[in-house]
XYZ file of C-alpha atoms in Angstrom:
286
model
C 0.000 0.000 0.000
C 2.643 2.669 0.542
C 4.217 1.676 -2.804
C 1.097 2.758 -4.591
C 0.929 5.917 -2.462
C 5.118 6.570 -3.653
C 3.963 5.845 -7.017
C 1.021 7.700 -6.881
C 2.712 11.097 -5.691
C 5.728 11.037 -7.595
C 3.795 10.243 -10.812
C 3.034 13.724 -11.824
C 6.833 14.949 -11.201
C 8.484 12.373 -13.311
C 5.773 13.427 -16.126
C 6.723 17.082 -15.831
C 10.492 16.516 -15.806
C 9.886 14.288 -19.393
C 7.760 17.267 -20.933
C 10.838 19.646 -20.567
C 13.412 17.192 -21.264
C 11.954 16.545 -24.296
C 10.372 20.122 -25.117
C 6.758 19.851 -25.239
C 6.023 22.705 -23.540
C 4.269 25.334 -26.127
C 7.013 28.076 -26.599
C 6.612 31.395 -28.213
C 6.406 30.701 -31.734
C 7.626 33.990 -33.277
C 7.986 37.713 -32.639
C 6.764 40.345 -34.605
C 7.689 44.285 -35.701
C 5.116 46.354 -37.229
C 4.925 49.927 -38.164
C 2.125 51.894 -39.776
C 2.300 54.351 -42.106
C 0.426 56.830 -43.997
C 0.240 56.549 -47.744
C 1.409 59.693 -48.415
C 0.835 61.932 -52.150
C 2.525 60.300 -55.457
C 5.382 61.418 -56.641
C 7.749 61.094 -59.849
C 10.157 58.683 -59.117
C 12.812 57.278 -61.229
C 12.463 53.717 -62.353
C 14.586 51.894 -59.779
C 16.983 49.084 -60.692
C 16.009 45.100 -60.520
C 18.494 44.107 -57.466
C 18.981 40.916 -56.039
C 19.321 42.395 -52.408
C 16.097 44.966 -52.590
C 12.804 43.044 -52.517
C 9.764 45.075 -54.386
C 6.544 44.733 -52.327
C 3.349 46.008 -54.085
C -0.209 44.860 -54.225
C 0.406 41.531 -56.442
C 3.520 40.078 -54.392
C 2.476 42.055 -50.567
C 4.019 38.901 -48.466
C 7.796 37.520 -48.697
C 10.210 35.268 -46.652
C 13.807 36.097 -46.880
C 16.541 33.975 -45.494
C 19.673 35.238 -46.447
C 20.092 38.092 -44.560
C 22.397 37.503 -40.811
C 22.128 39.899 -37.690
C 25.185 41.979 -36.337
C 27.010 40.690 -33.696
C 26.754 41.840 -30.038
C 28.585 44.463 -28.882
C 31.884 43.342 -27.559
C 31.817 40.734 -29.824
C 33.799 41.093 -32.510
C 31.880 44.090 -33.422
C 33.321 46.906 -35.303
C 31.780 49.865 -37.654
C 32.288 47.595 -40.574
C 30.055 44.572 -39.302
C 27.995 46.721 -37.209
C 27.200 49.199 -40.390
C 26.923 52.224 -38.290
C 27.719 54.368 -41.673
C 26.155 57.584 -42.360
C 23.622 55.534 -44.932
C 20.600 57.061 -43.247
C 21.227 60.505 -44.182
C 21.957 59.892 -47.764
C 19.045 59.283 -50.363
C 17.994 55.793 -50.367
C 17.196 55.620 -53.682
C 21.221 56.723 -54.510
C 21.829 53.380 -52.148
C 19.341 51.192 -54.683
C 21.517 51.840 -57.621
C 24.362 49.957 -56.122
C 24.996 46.344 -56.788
C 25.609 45.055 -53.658
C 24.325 45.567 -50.692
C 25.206 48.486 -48.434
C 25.186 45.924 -45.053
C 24.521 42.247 -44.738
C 22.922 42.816 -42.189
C 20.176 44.782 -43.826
C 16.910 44.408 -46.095
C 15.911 47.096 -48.365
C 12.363 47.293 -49.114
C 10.582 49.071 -52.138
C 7.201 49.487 -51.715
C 4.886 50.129 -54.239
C 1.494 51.186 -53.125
C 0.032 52.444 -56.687
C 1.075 49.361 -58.881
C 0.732 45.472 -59.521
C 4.375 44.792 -60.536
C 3.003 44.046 -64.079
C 1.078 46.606 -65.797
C 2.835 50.316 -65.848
C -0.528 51.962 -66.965
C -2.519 50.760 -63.424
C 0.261 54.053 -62.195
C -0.883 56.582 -64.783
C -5.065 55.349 -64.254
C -5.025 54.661 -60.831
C -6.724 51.416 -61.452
C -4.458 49.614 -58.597
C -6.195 48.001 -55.655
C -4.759 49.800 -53.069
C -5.636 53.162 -54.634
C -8.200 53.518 -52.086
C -6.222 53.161 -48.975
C -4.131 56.228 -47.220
C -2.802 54.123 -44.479
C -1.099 50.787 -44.410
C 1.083 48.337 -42.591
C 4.524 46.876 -43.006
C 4.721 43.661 -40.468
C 8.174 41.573 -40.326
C 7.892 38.424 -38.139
C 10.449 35.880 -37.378
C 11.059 32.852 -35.562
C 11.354 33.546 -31.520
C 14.198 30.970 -31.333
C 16.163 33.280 -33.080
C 18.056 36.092 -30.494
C 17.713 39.202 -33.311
C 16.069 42.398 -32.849
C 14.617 43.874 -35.886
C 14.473 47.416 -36.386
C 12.370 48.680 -39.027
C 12.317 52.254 -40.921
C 10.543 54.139 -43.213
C 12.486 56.215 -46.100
C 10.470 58.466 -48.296
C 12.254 58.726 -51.625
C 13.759 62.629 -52.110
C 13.929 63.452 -56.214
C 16.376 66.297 -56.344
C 14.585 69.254 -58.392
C 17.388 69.624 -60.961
C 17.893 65.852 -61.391
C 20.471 65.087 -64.319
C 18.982 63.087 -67.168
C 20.267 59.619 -68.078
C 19.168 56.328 -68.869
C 19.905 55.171 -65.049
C 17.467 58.196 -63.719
C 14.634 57.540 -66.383
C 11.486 59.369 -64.422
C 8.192 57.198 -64.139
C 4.592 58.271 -63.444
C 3.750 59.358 -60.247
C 3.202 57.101 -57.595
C 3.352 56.442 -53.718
C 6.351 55.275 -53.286
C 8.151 53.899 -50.008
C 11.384 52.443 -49.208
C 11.552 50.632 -45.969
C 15.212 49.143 -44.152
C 15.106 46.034 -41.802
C 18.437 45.964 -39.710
C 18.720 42.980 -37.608
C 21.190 42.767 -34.767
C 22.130 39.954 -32.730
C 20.877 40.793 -28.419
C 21.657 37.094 -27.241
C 24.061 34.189 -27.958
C 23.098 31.704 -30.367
C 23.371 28.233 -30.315
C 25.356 26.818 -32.921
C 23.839 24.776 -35.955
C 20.476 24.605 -34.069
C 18.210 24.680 -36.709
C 20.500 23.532 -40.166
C 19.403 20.207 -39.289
C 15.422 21.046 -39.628
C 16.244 23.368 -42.461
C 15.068 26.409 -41.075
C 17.970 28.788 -41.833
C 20.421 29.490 -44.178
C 24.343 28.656 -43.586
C 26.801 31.450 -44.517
C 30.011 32.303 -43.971
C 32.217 31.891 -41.060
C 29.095 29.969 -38.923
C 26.486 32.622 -39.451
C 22.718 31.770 -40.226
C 20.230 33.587 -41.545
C 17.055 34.213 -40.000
C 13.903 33.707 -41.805
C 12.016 36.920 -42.310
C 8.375 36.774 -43.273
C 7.504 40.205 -44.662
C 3.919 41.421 -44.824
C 2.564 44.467 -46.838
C -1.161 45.138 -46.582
C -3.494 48.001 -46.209
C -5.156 49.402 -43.055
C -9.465 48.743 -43.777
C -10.747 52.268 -42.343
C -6.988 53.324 -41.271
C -6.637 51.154 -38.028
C -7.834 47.201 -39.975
C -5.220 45.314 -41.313
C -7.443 43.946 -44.869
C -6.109 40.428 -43.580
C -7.675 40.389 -40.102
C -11.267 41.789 -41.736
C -12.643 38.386 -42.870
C -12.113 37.104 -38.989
C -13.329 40.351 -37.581
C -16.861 40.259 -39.783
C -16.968 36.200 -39.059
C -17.209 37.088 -35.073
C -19.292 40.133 -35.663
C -21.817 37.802 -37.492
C -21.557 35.037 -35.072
C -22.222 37.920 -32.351
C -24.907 39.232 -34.007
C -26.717 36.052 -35.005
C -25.961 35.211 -30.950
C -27.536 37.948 -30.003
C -30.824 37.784 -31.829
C -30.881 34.879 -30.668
C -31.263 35.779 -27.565
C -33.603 38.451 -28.330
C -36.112 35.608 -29.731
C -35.363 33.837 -26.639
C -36.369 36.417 -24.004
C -39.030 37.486 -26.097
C -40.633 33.909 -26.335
C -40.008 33.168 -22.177
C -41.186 36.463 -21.500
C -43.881 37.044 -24.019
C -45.787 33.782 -22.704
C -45.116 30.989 -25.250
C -43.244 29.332 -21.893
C -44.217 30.893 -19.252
C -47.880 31.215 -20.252
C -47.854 27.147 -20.082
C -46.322 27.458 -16.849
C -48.736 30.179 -15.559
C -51.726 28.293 -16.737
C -50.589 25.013 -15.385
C -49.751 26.469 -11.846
C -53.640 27.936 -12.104
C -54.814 24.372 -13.063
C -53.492 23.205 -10.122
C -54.230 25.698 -7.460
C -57.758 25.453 -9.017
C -57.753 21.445 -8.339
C -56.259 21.755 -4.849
C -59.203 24.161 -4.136
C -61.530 21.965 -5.401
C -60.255 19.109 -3.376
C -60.471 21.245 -0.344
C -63.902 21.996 -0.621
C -64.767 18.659 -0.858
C -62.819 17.821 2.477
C -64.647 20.423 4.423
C -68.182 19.374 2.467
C -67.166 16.064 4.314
């Protein structure tokens, strides 16, 4: 008997110490950086290069993932203005920095986004026929997984056209459009483990034991200016179960306390008294 009891209370110990040695717990699944931003008025903009290190965001291709890009070391750790690129790139024009042909810092992700086109069409510019025409606000949303130690730091960059621009074929203008450029630095605030997640594919290898963190990249517009468009089918789905609840409940009360239940019950409970009365009399009569 005091065997069972041992077993009995050490039981739910021995189950807890498997779940963490083997890491069922639920962890934290990802973090996420988001900044909103208004639209802003179109403006001429010269037609910006095809690089492979700027990604072009617009309302055909609004969602990426990105892999190749690693986060600069801790400070102390071998860091140095060269890995750490604390260069003056912020105060020059971005779109000077997008007509280079490799990337200012690996540590970086250059963003164009194109709120006025499709990525197809050049005309949807000039008519305004895009989809997102309609919205003056949207939102830029970078997640990545939480096993990762990397902070992301995200800014906006509004594109400056100088107003005696010199012609050439690299600084062709285009129509007017709204027109964004958006930099994701990531920077390492932890130590990583080593080759955790090569095995399970997750990241990409580079140079000298780094990894790259996967970056999912969102682009979408803000539904009344505070909405993201991709949240609005779940919002109206639990506004029409609400709604549908609550008349519901309005049929409900309205049935209980309009008598079709408690009419029955009324009229019953008058049956009854009026049979306990009549017994009664018939006692006494006695």
């Amino acid at each position: 008997m005091m065997m069972r009891c041992l077993r009995l209370h050490y039981l739910p110990l021995t189950l807890v110490l498997q779940l963490l040695s083997q890491q069922h717990a639920l962890p934290a699944l990802a973090n996420t950086e988001i900044i909103n931003f208004a639209a802003g008025n179109p403006i001429p903009v010269p037609a910006l290069p095809q690089q492979n290190w700027t990604v072009l965001l617009h309302t055909g291709a609004n969602e990426i993932i990105v892999r190749d890009r690693t986060p600069g070391p801790l400070l102390g750790v071998d860091a140095s203005p060269n890995t750490l690129c604390d260069g003056d790139e912020d105060a020059m024009n971005p779109l000077m920095l997008l007509h280079r042909s490799s990337p200012p810092c690996q540590h970086d992700l250059w963003l164009v986004l194109d709120l006025d086109g499709d990525g197809q069409n050049e005309h949807e510019h000039r008519n305004g026929n895009s989809a997102w025409t309609r919205y003056d606000r949207f939102m830029l949303r970078v997640s990545w997984p939480a096993s990762y130690p990397v902070q992301v730091a995200l800014s906006l960059h509004r594109p400056i056209i100088p107003s005696a621009a010199p012609s050439s074929e690299h600084t062709s203008i285009t129509a007017p459009r709204r027109l964004h450029l958006a930099r994701i630095r990531l920077k390492q605030e932890g130590i990583p483990v080593p080759q955790r997640h090569q095995h399970a594919g997750r990241g990409t290898q580079h140079r000298e034991g780094e990894e790259g963190v996967p970056l999912v990249v969102l682009l979408e517009p803000l539904v009344l200016g505070v909405l993201p468009a991709s949240v609005l089918p779940i919002v109206v789905t639990l506004l029409g179960v609400l709604l549908g609840a609550v008349a519901c409940s309005v049929l409900l009360l309205r049935c209980v306390l309009g008598g079709c239940v408690l009419g029955e019950v009324v009229e019953r409970a008058r049956s009854e008294l009026a049979l306990l009365g009549e017994g009664m009399g018939k006692e006494r009569v006695d």
